[in-house]
Amino acid sequence: MTQQVPGQAQLNRLGIARLDSVDMLRGFVIALMVLDHVRDYFHVHAFVFDPLDPARTSVALYATRWITHLCAPTFVFLSGVSIHLQRAQGKDTATLSRFLLSRGLWLVLLEFTLISFGFNFGFVLFAQVIYAIGVGMILLAALIWLPQRVVLAIGFLIVAGHNVLVPIDAQSLGSLAVLWRAAFEPGLVAGMPGFVAYPFIPWFGIMCVGYGLGGLFLKPEPERRRSTILLGTGALVLFVVLRLVNGYGDQLPWREYETSGRTLLSFFNVSKYPPSLLYVLATLGVSLLLMPLLERLRGTAASALLAFGRTPLFTYLLHVYIVHGSALLIGVALGFPAKIFCNFIVDPSRLVQAGWGFGLGIVYIVWFGTLLTLYPLSRWLAAVKRRRRDTWLSYI
């Protein structure tokens, strides 16, 4: 099997050279996403307390959780960038709109079937990042008929302004509560076994920003590097300024603790559910600064990131079953009842009461083993996508 070499042009389904920078960053955050989910299934305190709680966490646990904050916003942002690149590479508006509509519906279906089952090993409507991306694509199927700068403005408005709506409580909206949860407020879905973790409107704003800024990634490499560094630096500077004011931009103000170290942890503990303005500035700022560094990677690590980045949906779906399945098999081998690993997403108390879980060292070992398992499978599909132009391949 031919190995993917960073810096060597690879072709997409349209026969046009892919951008290593986009694929590498996407692969990097997918690898981090695997770490986050391994922590969920294997860490002893995963369902006991928030790993970002400055009063209870350790520096290692905090760092492990915080770095995985990069995953979802970068994944969604790059989805928007990729849509712009498809348009720039020759897809007319009507064709692209139809594709976004069909792929968006497909992603929502996957989220509520194979993906939700993989996370829970039981029926549950678990609305996560794939749901948010799917609904975002459905909405963008309509918005791409507008000028790109208008879509960018809509994205900025949503990202910067949706925090105004945070005080509205879904429970106060009566029959509209379900729609409000789906769009704005995370939480349990009344009357059905389900949980909305990623309400789609805030994440759609991030996708629109990615689409609107997609042209930056088509610039020559030196100019693209300068642009991403300036954007990333600007986002982080704005984050620090707004966070110091401790006013608008995040639903969780920071506060002083008994030590400066825990105060610093509080300062960087920004809200993901839903993603606040400060959360987006901090995470995308870091990701944009990482992009030029990742482009310099070579060897097996770079090839693995490219393989993950060029097969994102396949790798995502596969890792869910590998991670959850590994937890179940290891748990049963150690004498834990299999039933505690099933139907626990809404109520994980059985896992906690059984004492399941390990320290961070084991979490990182399982993470590394999972990546080793995923790599040849993702590389195989990436090679298939290079060789073939079948339409169905764009849906996996």
Short mmCIF file of C-alpha atoms in Angstrom, two decimals:
data_model
loop_
_atom_site.label_atom_id
_atom_site.label_comp_id
_atom_site.label_asym_id
_atom_site.label_seq_id
_atom_site.Cartn_x
_atom_site.Cartn_y
_atom_site.Cartn_z
CA MET A 1 0.00 0.00 0.00
CA THR A 2 1.33 3.41 -0.95
CA GLN A 3 2.08 5.57 2.06
CA GLN A 4 0.92 9.18 2.05
CA VAL A 5 3.87 11.55 2.05
CA PRO A 6 3.46 15.05 3.49
CA GLY A 7 4.37 17.70 0.97
CA GLN A 8 3.53 15.39 -1.95
CA ALA A 9 0.36 16.48 -3.78
CA GLN A 10 -2.64 14.21 -3.24
CA LEU A 11 -5.77 14.46 -5.35
CA ASN A 12 -9.37 14.74 -4.20
CA ARG A 13 -12.33 13.16 -5.96
CA LEU A 14 -12.39 16.02 -8.50
CA GLY A 15 -8.78 15.30 -9.45
CA ILE A 16 -7.57 18.54 -7.81
CA ALA A 17 -4.64 18.74 -5.40
CA ARG A 18 -5.64 18.62 -1.73
CA LEU A 19 -4.27 21.00 0.88
CA ASP A 20 -2.02 19.18 3.34
CA SER A 21 -2.41 22.01 5.83
CA VAL A 22 -6.17 21.51 6.14
CA ASP A 23 -5.97 17.71 6.22
CA MET A 24 -3.12 17.75 8.74
CA LEU A 25 -4.95 20.04 11.17
CA ARG A 26 -8.16 18.03 10.79
CA GLY A 27 -6.25 14.81 11.46
CA PHE A 28 -4.61 16.34 14.52
CA VAL A 29 -7.91 17.32 16.12
CA ILE A 30 -9.41 13.92 15.29
CA ALA A 31 -6.50 12.33 17.19
CA LEU A 32 -7.28 14.66 20.12
CA MET A 33 -10.96 13.72 19.87
CA VAL A 34 -9.98 10.07 20.31
CA LEU A 35 -8.08 11.07 23.47
CA ASP A 36 -11.15 12.86 24.83
CA HIS A 37 -13.38 9.86 24.30
CA VAL A 38 -10.81 7.43 25.69
CA ARG A 39 -10.74 9.61 28.81
CA ASP A 40 -14.56 9.46 28.95
CA TYR A 41 -14.59 5.66 28.86
CA PHE A 42 -11.45 4.82 30.84
CA HIS A 43 -10.65 7.54 33.39
CA VAL A 44 -11.75 6.78 36.91
CA HIS A 45 -13.15 10.28 37.46
CA ALA A 46 -14.68 10.78 34.02
CA PHE A 47 -18.23 10.95 35.37
CA VAL A 48 -17.39 12.08 38.91
CA PHE A 49 -16.44 15.73 38.41
CA ASP A 50 -15.64 18.23 35.68
CA PRO A 51 -11.92 17.87 34.83
CA LEU A 52 -11.82 21.65 34.26
CA ASP A 53 -13.09 22.45 37.76
CA PRO A 54 -10.19 24.44 39.27
CA ALA A 55 -11.13 23.37 42.79
CA ARG A 56 -10.93 19.61 42.14
CA THR A 57 -8.78 18.91 39.10
CA SER A 58 -5.05 18.30 38.69
CA VAL A 59 -2.85 20.10 36.18
CA ALA A 60 -2.41 16.92 34.10
CA LEU A 61 -6.13 16.16 34.01
CA TYR A 62 -6.99 19.79 33.27
CA ALA A 63 -4.48 19.92 30.40
CA THR A 64 -5.76 16.61 29.00
CA ARG A 65 -9.31 17.93 28.88
CA TRP A 66 -8.49 21.48 27.79
CA ILE A 67 -6.37 20.47 24.79
CA THR A 68 -9.28 18.40 23.51
CA HIS A 69 -11.37 21.58 23.49
CA LEU A 70 -9.65 22.22 20.16
CA CYS A 71 -11.46 19.32 18.52
CA ALA A 72 -15.06 20.36 17.88
CA PRO A 73 -14.60 24.03 16.89
CA THR A 74 -11.67 23.20 14.60
CA PHE A 75 -13.56 20.28 13.07
CA VAL A 76 -16.60 22.48 12.40
CA PHE A 77 -14.50 25.43 11.19
CA LEU A 78 -12.62 23.19 8.73
CA SER A 79 -15.96 21.78 7.51
CA GLY A 80 -16.81 25.32 6.44
CA VAL A 81 -13.37 25.79 4.88
CA SER A 82 -13.74 22.53 2.94
CA ILE A 83 -17.11 23.64 1.57
CA HIS A 84 -15.49 26.86 0.31
CA LEU A 85 -12.66 24.83 -1.28
CA GLN A 86 -15.15 22.62 -3.11
CA ARG A 87 -16.76 25.71 -4.59
CA ALA A 88 -13.39 27.19 -5.52
CA GLN A 89 -12.40 23.92 -7.20
CA GLY A 90 -15.28 24.03 -9.66
CA LYS A 91 -18.56 22.90 -8.08
CA ASP A 92 -21.36 25.20 -9.21
CA THR A 93 -23.74 26.58 -6.59
CA ALA A 94 -26.66 24.31 -7.44
CA THR A 95 -24.55 21.13 -7.37
CA LEU A 96 -22.86 22.11 -4.13
CA SER A 97 -26.18 23.05 -2.52
CA ARG A 98 -27.69 19.66 -3.39
CA PHE A 99 -24.61 17.88 -2.06
CA LEU A 100 -24.68 19.81 1.22
CA LEU A 101 -28.37 19.05 1.70
CA SER A 102 -27.98 15.32 1.07
CA ARG A 103 -24.77 14.98 3.09
CA GLY A 104 -26.21 17.01 5.95
CA LEU A 105 -29.25 14.75 6.15
CA TRP A 106 -26.95 11.72 5.98
CA LEU A 107 -24.84 13.01 8.89
CA VAL A 108 -27.90 13.65 11.08
CA LEU A 109 -29.16 10.13 10.31
CA LEU A 110 -25.77 8.64 11.20
CA GLU A 111 -25.62 10.62 14.44
CA PHE A 112 -28.96 9.30 15.66
CA THR A 113 -28.31 5.70 14.61
CA LEU A 114 -24.82 4.21 14.29
CA ILE A 115 -22.97 6.91 16.20
CA SER A 116 -25.43 7.24 19.09
CA PHE A 117 -25.58 3.45 19.43
CA GLY A 118 -21.79 3.24 19.38
CA PHE A 119 -21.47 5.70 22.24
CA ASN A 120 -24.24 4.12 24.32
CA PHE A 121 -24.60 0.48 23.18
CA GLY A 122 -28.33 1.08 23.48
CA PHE A 123 -30.97 3.30 21.91
CA VAL A 124 -30.55 7.00 22.64
CA LEU A 125 -30.82 10.24 20.65
CA PHE A 126 -27.41 11.73 21.39
CA ALA A 127 -26.92 14.99 19.46
CA GLN A 128 -23.20 15.70 19.22
CA VAL A 129 -20.77 17.27 16.77
CA ILE A 130 -21.82 15.21 13.73
CA TYR A 131 -25.42 16.33 14.29
CA ALA A 132 -24.28 19.96 14.50
CA ILE A 133 -22.22 19.65 11.32
CA GLY A 134 -25.08 17.91 9.52
CA VAL A 135 -27.64 20.58 10.40
CA GLY A 136 -25.05 23.23 9.57
CA MET A 137 -24.61 21.78 6.08
CA ILE A 138 -28.38 21.75 5.56
CA LEU A 139 -28.56 25.44 6.49
CA LEU A 140 -25.49 26.32 4.44
CA ALA A 141 -27.08 24.62 1.42
CA ALA A 142 -29.38 27.66 1.38
CA LEU A 143 -26.87 30.31 2.43
CA ILE A 144 -24.23 29.54 -0.20
CA TRP A 145 -26.48 31.30 -2.71
CA LEU A 146 -25.57 34.50 -0.86
CA PRO A 147 -22.27 36.34 -1.36
CA GLN A 148 -19.43 34.85 0.66
CA ARG A 149 -18.92 38.04 2.69
CA VAL A 150 -22.59 37.93 3.76
CA VAL A 151 -22.19 34.34 5.02
CA LEU A 152 -19.04 35.42 6.87
CA ALA A 153 -20.92 38.30 8.48
CA ILE A 154 -23.71 35.96 9.57
CA GLY A 155 -21.11 33.65 11.07
CA PHE A 156 -19.41 36.44 13.01
CA LEU A 157 -22.78 37.70 14.24
CA ILE A 158 -23.77 34.26 15.57
CA VAL A 159 -20.40 33.55 17.17
CA ALA A 160 -20.14 36.97 18.80
CA GLY A 161 -23.81 37.49 19.63
CA HIS A 162 -25.42 34.19 20.64
CA ASN A 163 -24.26 34.60 24.26
CA VAL A 164 -27.01 37.20 24.61
CA LEU A 165 -29.51 34.32 24.44
CA VAL A 166 -27.86 32.17 27.14
CA PRO A 167 -30.13 33.46 29.98
CA ILE A 168 -33.23 32.10 28.20
CA ASP A 169 -34.27 28.83 29.87
CA ALA A 170 -35.73 26.14 27.61
CA GLN A 171 -38.12 25.06 30.37
CA SER A 172 -39.79 28.48 30.27
CA LEU A 173 -40.72 28.05 26.60
CA GLY A 174 -43.31 25.29 27.00
CA SER A 175 -43.88 23.37 23.79
CA LEU A 176 -40.94 25.15 22.14
CA ALA A 177 -38.47 23.76 24.68
CA VAL A 178 -37.38 20.87 22.45
CA LEU A 179 -36.67 23.20 19.53
CA TRP A 180 -34.77 25.60 21.79
CA ARG A 181 -32.59 22.73 23.07
CA ALA A 182 -31.91 21.54 19.54
CA ALA A 183 -30.89 25.04 18.46
CA PHE A 184 -29.40 26.86 21.48
CA GLU A 185 -29.37 25.16 24.88
CA PRO A 186 -27.76 21.80 25.75
CA GLY A 187 -29.68 19.40 27.95
CA LEU A 188 -31.97 16.39 28.27
CA VAL A 189 -34.79 16.04 25.77
CA ALA A 190 -38.09 15.81 27.66
CA GLY A 191 -40.22 12.77 26.90
CA MET A 192 -37.56 10.73 25.10
CA PRO A 193 -34.19 9.08 25.83
CA GLY A 194 -32.00 11.78 24.45
CA PHE A 195 -29.50 14.49 25.17
CA VAL A 196 -28.49 17.53 23.11
CA ALA A 197 -24.80 18.24 23.70
CA TYR A 198 -24.25 20.40 20.59
CA PRO A 199 -27.18 22.76 19.86
CA PHE A 200 -26.69 23.60 16.21
CA ILE A 201 -26.98 27.42 15.97
CA PRO A 202 -23.71 28.36 17.76
CA TRP A 203 -21.80 25.69 15.84
CA PHE A 204 -23.38 26.78 12.56
CA GLY A 205 -21.88 30.22 13.19
CA ILE A 206 -18.41 28.65 13.37
CA MET A 207 -19.04 26.77 10.11
CA CYS A 208 -20.09 30.02 8.40
CA VAL A 209 -16.89 31.70 9.59
CA GLY A 210 -14.86 28.80 8.16
CA TYR A 211 -16.69 29.07 4.85
CA GLY A 212 -16.25 32.83 4.76
CA LEU A 213 -12.51 32.64 5.49
CA GLY A 214 -11.90 29.67 3.19
CA GLY A 215 -10.19 31.81 0.59
CA LEU A 216 -7.24 32.34 2.95
CA PHE A 217 -6.29 28.69 2.52
CA LEU A 218 -5.98 29.05 -1.25
CA LYS A 219 -3.26 31.68 -0.99
CA PRO A 220 0.40 30.83 -1.70
CA GLU A 221 2.05 29.11 1.26
CA PRO A 222 4.01 32.08 2.67
CA GLU A 223 0.96 34.34 2.55
CA ARG A 224 -1.27 31.61 4.00
CA ARG A 225 1.14 31.11 6.89
CA ARG A 226 1.20 34.82 7.66
CA SER A 227 -2.59 35.02 7.51
CA THR A 228 -3.16 32.08 9.83
CA ILE A 229 -0.57 33.35 12.32
CA LEU A 230 -2.10 36.83 12.32
CA LEU A 231 -5.62 35.47 12.69
CA GLY A 232 -4.63 33.08 15.45
CA THR A 233 -2.67 35.72 17.34
CA GLY A 234 -5.48 38.25 16.97
CA ALA A 235 -8.04 35.75 18.29
CA LEU A 236 -5.93 34.97 21.36
CA VAL A 237 -5.23 38.65 22.10
CA LEU A 238 -8.96 39.41 21.89
CA PHE A 239 -9.65 36.43 24.15
CA VAL A 240 -7.26 37.71 26.82
CA VAL A 241 -8.65 41.25 26.68
CA LEU A 242 -12.30 40.13 26.95
CA ARG A 243 -11.50 37.53 29.60
CA LEU A 244 -9.68 40.08 31.76
CA VAL A 245 -12.76 42.31 31.66
CA ASN A 246 -14.71 39.25 32.90
CA GLY A 247 -17.94 40.54 31.44
CA TYR A 248 -19.51 39.59 28.12
CA GLY A 249 -18.34 36.60 26.11
CA ASP A 250 -18.65 33.61 28.43
CA GLN A 251 -21.35 32.29 30.72
CA LEU A 252 -18.75 31.18 33.30
CA PRO A 253 -16.82 34.15 34.75
CA TRP A 254 -13.37 33.38 36.15
CA ARG A 255 -12.61 34.02 39.82
CA GLU A 256 -9.69 34.10 42.19
CA TYR A 257 -8.72 30.96 44.14
CA GLU A 258 -6.37 30.43 47.07
CA THR A 259 -3.44 29.91 44.67
CA SER A 260 -2.44 31.75 41.53
CA GLY A 261 -2.24 28.43 39.70
CA ARG A 262 -5.89 27.57 40.30
CA THR A 263 -6.88 31.14 39.45
CA LEU A 264 -5.12 30.67 36.12
CA LEU A 265 -7.05 27.43 35.55
CA SER A 266 -10.27 29.35 36.23
CA PHE A 267 -9.22 32.05 33.74
CA PHE A 268 -8.91 29.52 30.91
CA ASN A 269 -11.97 27.48 31.90
CA VAL A 270 -14.34 28.69 29.18
CA SER A 271 -17.77 27.31 28.26
CA LYS A 272 -18.21 24.72 25.51
CA TYR A 273 -21.89 23.87 26.05
CA PRO A 274 -22.90 25.97 24.16
CA PRO A 275 -19.60 27.29 22.74
CA SER A 276 -19.09 30.82 24.04
CA LEU A 277 -17.38 33.61 22.12
CA LEU A 278 -14.31 33.28 24.37
CA TYR A 279 -14.23 29.50 23.88
CA VAL A 280 -14.19 29.97 20.10
CA LEU A 281 -11.50 32.67 20.24
CA ALA A 282 -9.23 30.58 22.48
CA THR A 283 -9.59 27.27 20.63
CA LEU A 284 -9.52 28.50 17.04
CA GLY A 285 -6.71 30.88 17.94
CA VAL A 286 -4.57 27.97 19.12
CA SER A 287 -5.53 25.78 16.15
CA LEU A 288 -4.66 28.45 13.60
CA LEU A 289 -1.24 28.92 15.22
CA LEU A 290 -0.69 25.15 15.18
CA MET A 291 -1.38 24.86 11.46
CA PRO A 292 2.01 26.18 10.22
CA LEU A 293 3.78 23.94 12.74
CA LEU A 294 1.88 20.83 11.70
CA GLU A 295 2.74 21.49 8.06
CA ARG A 296 6.39 20.90 8.94
CA LEU A 297 5.76 17.40 10.29
CA ARG A 298 7.22 14.48 8.37
CA GLY A 299 7.40 10.73 8.84
CA THR A 300 4.86 8.32 10.29
CA ALA A 301 3.24 10.90 12.58
CA ALA A 302 2.51 13.18 9.64
CA SER A 303 1.26 10.29 7.50
CA ALA A 304 -1.10 9.22 10.28
CA LEU A 305 -2.53 12.71 10.69
CA LEU A 306 -3.05 12.98 6.93
CA ALA A 307 -4.79 9.59 6.87
CA PHE A 308 -7.14 10.65 9.68
CA GLY A 309 -7.72 14.07 8.11
CA ARG A 310 -8.62 12.64 4.72
CA THR A 311 -11.10 10.12 6.16
CA PRO A 312 -12.67 12.14 8.99
CA LEU A 313 -16.16 10.60 9.12
CA PHE A 314 -14.91 7.04 8.69
CA THR A 315 -12.24 7.49 11.37
CA TYR A 316 -14.69 9.18 13.73
CA LEU A 317 -17.30 6.42 13.42
CA LEU A 318 -14.73 3.66 13.73
CA HIS A 319 -13.08 5.09 16.84
CA VAL A 320 -16.40 5.23 18.71
CA TYR A 321 -16.84 1.46 18.45
CA ILE A 322 -13.16 0.70 19.10
CA VAL A 323 -13.01 2.83 22.27
CA HIS A 324 -16.37 1.77 23.73
CA GLY A 325 -15.86 -1.86 22.72
CA SER A 326 -12.41 -1.89 24.32
CA ALA A 327 -13.83 -0.53 27.57
CA LEU A 328 -16.51 -3.22 27.62
CA LEU A 329 -14.10 -6.09 26.84
CA ILE A 330 -11.45 -4.95 29.32
CA GLY A 331 -14.12 -4.32 31.95
CA VAL A 332 -15.63 -7.78 31.55
CA ALA A 333 -12.15 -9.35 31.63
CA LEU A 334 -11.53 -7.59 34.96
CA GLY A 335 -14.81 -8.82 36.42
CA PHE A 336 -17.12 -5.85 35.87
CA PRO A 337 -20.65 -6.68 34.65
CA ALA A 338 -21.16 -5.97 30.94
CA LYS A 339 -24.45 -4.17 31.59
CA ILE A 340 -22.78 -1.17 33.25
CA PHE A 341 -21.17 -0.31 29.89
CA CYS A 342 -24.53 -0.16 28.10
CA ASN A 343 -27.25 2.49 28.18
CA PHE A 344 -25.32 4.84 30.44
CA ILE A 345 -25.03 8.10 28.47
CA VAL A 346 -27.96 9.81 30.18
CA ASP A 347 -27.21 8.27 33.61
CA PRO A 348 -23.63 6.99 34.16
CA SER A 349 -24.15 6.33 37.88
CA ARG A 350 -23.74 2.56 37.47
CA LEU A 351 -20.20 3.02 36.14
CA VAL A 352 -19.34 5.34 39.01
CA GLN A 353 -20.81 3.05 41.68
CA ALA A 354 -18.99 0.04 40.24
CA GLY A 355 -15.67 1.87 40.61
CA TRP A 356 -14.74 1.51 36.94
CA GLY A 357 -11.78 3.42 35.58
CA PHE A 358 -8.04 3.97 35.63
CA GLY A 359 -5.51 6.75 36.07
CA LEU A 360 -4.35 9.07 33.30
CA GLY A 361 -1.36 6.87 32.48
CA ILE A 362 -3.62 4.03 31.34
CA VAL A 363 -5.81 6.52 29.46
CA TYR A 364 -2.82 7.62 27.37
CA ILE A 365 -1.74 4.03 26.73
CA VAL A 366 -5.23 3.11 25.49
CA TRP A 367 -5.30 6.30 23.38
CA PHE A 368 -2.01 5.39 21.70
CA GLY A 369 -3.20 1.84 21.08
CA THR A 370 -6.44 3.13 19.55
CA LEU A 371 -4.53 5.41 17.17
CA LEU A 372 -2.31 2.50 16.14
CA THR A 373 -5.43 0.47 15.37
CA LEU A 374 -7.08 3.28 13.41
CA TYR A 375 -4.05 4.26 11.32
CA PRO A 376 -3.89 1.36 8.81
CA LEU A 377 -7.67 1.37 8.37
CA SER A 378 -7.81 5.13 7.74
CA ARG A 379 -4.79 4.95 5.44
CA TRP A 380 -6.47 2.17 3.45
CA LEU A 381 -9.63 4.23 2.86
CA ALA A 382 -7.58 7.33 2.03
CA ALA A 383 -5.81 5.29 -0.65
CA VAL A 384 -9.15 4.07 -2.02
CA LYS A 385 -10.40 7.67 -2.21
CA ARG A 386 -7.27 8.65 -4.15
CA ARG A 387 -7.74 5.91 -6.71
CA ARG A 388 -11.49 6.07 -7.24
CA ARG A 389 -14.04 8.79 -8.01
CA ASP A 390 -17.25 7.02 -6.90
CA THR A 391 -19.86 9.46 -5.59
CA TRP A 392 -20.62 7.33 -2.53
CA LEU A 393 -17.07 7.81 -1.27
CA SER A 394 -17.87 11.46 -0.54
CA TYR A 395 -20.37 10.29 2.10
CA ILE A 396 -17.91 8.31 4.27
#
